[in-house]
Amino acid sequence: MSTKVAIVTGASQGIGRSTAIRLARDFDSIVLVARNRANLEETADAVEKAGARTLAIDIDLAQREAAQKIVDDTLASFGRIDALLNIAGAVPQIDLFDMTDEQWDAGFALKLHGARRLTAAAWPSLKAAAGSVVLMSGNSALFPKAPYAAVGTINAAIIALAKAFSDRGITDGVQVNSVLPGPVMTGRRRSYLEHWAPLHNMTVEEATARFPAEAGIARYGAPEEIAELMAFLVSPAAKWMTGSTLRMDGGEVKSV
Ligand SMILES: NC(=O)c1ccc[n+]([C@@H]2O[C@H](COP(=O)([O-])OP(=O)(O)OC[C@H]3O[C@@H](n4cnc5c(N)ncnc54)[C@H](OP(=O)(O)O)[C@@H]3O)[C@@H](O)[C@H]2O)c1
């Protein structure tokens, strides 16, 4: 059995939960990070059934002190960090002209600075392990929309941040990539559809049924499908891939 250790943020539900369960096949120990303790414990049960040890850390990643605590607790429990998968995200879905400075700050505080601080805090351990990092962006980085402007803006910044880390990773031996999912059916996608429905004069049920065709795709993605891509990116097979931005979106992006 491998002795490798992975940290997965956003592990209490959605893509992060599926990724943590999938990684149990490749990693000996998985550190699960999010705020909701009960949901984290459910994920921990599933990860342990899939064969890995777990450490659940319920913490708000938007808080500055969170990153160092996660790294310290991981090293105290498992002694090393081989992979860091920054998946947590909850950017406010508010119109460009209605969004306050505080709401912009909250969006950046979690998804951009939370991932940046955790990657920086884990870097010495990742360097020692010749490890791998994934940062979660999203297709909205490629087509930002006024009704949810912060989502696209912050996802675009994540791609640039991953590129900057990967630049340092070339000399430090740490591999860093970013991932852009298309529409994946999770709690976050349901909340997006709740905003999208009234903008298109539909009920949420109608919007849920119609959205894939509007997006030019055959169906929603499943979180387990994105989890497979995440697992590939932190596997030995992907070791020479760094500084890349990978889309998995059912064909949503039509341009070359
Ligand atoms: N679903 C899609 O269609 C889609 C498309 C493109 C990109 N993405 C990106 O993929 C990532 C995961 O999305 P998802 O669809 O799986 O969403 P989700 O089901 O809403 O999960 C979001 C995760 O982030 C955690 N989180 C939120 N705020 C946090 C905070 N302050 N501190 C720590 N953890 C926090 C949540 O846990 P707690 O609430 O327990 O803290 C949860 O585990 C996000 O970054 C999202 O932007 C999703």
Short mmCIF file of N, CA, C and O in Angstrom, two decimals, residues 5 14 28 40 42 51 53 60 68 77 84 87 91 146 149 172 199 213 216 254:
data_model
loop_
_atom_site.label_atom_id
_atom_site.label_comp_id
_atom_site.label_asym_id
_atom_site.label_seq_id
_atom_site.Cartn_x
_atom_site.Cartn_y
_atom_site.Cartn_z
N VAL A 5 -0.04 10.89 1.07
CA VAL A 5 -1.02 11.70 1.80
C VAL A 5 -1.55 12.80 0.88
O VAL A 5 -0.78 13.53 0.27
N GLY A 14 -20.31 17.39 -2.95
CA GLY A 14 -20.04 17.73 -4.35
C GLY A 14 -18.74 17.12 -4.89
O GLY A 14 -18.39 15.97 -4.59
N ASP A 28 -2.84 6.62 0.75
CA ASP A 28 -3.02 5.90 2.01
C ASP A 28 -3.85 6.71 2.99
O ASP A 28 -4.63 6.17 3.77
N LEU A 40 -18.54 16.25 6.70
CA LEU A 40 -17.16 15.74 6.60
C LEU A 40 -17.07 14.32 7.15
O LEU A 40 -16.36 13.47 6.61
N GLU A 42 -19.42 12.11 7.21
CA GLU A 42 -20.01 11.18 6.22
C GLU A 42 -19.01 10.87 5.12
O GLU A 42 -18.86 9.73 4.69
N GLY A 51 -10.88 2.53 1.57
CA GLY A 51 -9.54 1.99 1.86
C GLY A 51 -8.48 2.94 2.36
O GLY A 51 -7.34 2.53 2.53
N ARG A 53 -7.03 5.99 5.25
CA ARG A 53 -7.23 6.62 6.57
C ARG A 53 -7.68 8.07 6.33
O ARG A 53 -7.41 8.63 5.26
N ASP A 60 -12.92 27.17 8.40
CA ASP A 60 -13.30 28.13 7.36
C ASP A 60 -12.03 28.56 6.61
O ASP A 60 -11.18 29.27 7.18
N GLN A 68 -2.26 27.35 7.79
CA GLN A 68 -1.16 26.77 8.59
C GLN A 68 -1.67 25.68 9.51
O GLN A 68 -1.01 24.67 9.71
N SER A 77 -0.43 14.29 11.99
CA SER A 77 -1.11 13.00 11.86
C SER A 77 -0.39 12.05 10.91
O SER A 77 -0.31 10.85 11.18
N LEU A 84 -2.20 18.15 -2.99
CA LEU A 84 -3.15 19.14 -2.45
C LEU A 84 -4.16 19.45 -3.53
O LEU A 84 -3.78 19.93 -4.62
N ILE A 87 -10.36 22.48 -3.86
CA ILE A 87 -11.64 22.37 -4.57
C ILE A 87 -12.71 23.29 -3.96
O ILE A 87 -13.64 23.70 -4.65
N VAL A 91 -18.29 31.20 -4.43
CA VAL A 91 -18.26 32.60 -4.85
C VAL A 91 -19.70 33.11 -4.97
O VAL A 91 -20.54 32.44 -5.57
N ALA A 146 -22.42 38.95 -16.70
CA ALA A 146 -22.72 40.05 -15.78
C ALA A 146 -23.55 39.60 -14.56
O ALA A 146 -23.29 40.08 -13.45
N ALA A 149 -20.80 37.97 -12.13
CA ALA A 149 -19.50 38.41 -12.64
C ALA A 149 -18.32 37.92 -11.80
O ALA A 149 -17.25 37.63 -12.33
N ASP A 172 11.22 23.83 -8.08
CA ASP A 172 11.04 23.16 -6.78
C ASP A 172 10.54 21.72 -6.90
O ASP A 172 10.38 21.03 -5.88
N LEU A 199 -34.08 34.61 -14.32
CA LEU A 199 -33.51 35.46 -15.37
C LEU A 199 -34.00 35.03 -16.75
O LEU A 199 -33.95 35.80 -17.71
N ALA A 213 -29.22 21.94 -22.73
CA ALA A 213 -29.36 22.30 -24.15
C ALA A 213 -28.93 23.75 -24.37
O ALA A 213 -28.26 24.06 -25.37
N GLY A 216 -25.40 23.92 -24.62
CA GLY A 216 -24.84 23.18 -25.75
C GLY A 216 -24.21 21.85 -25.36
O GLY A 216 -23.28 21.38 -26.02
N LYS A 254 -17.12 25.87 -27.20
CA LYS A 254 -17.17 25.54 -28.63
C LYS A 254 -15.96 26.06 -29.40
O LYS A 254 -15.73 25.63 -30.52
#
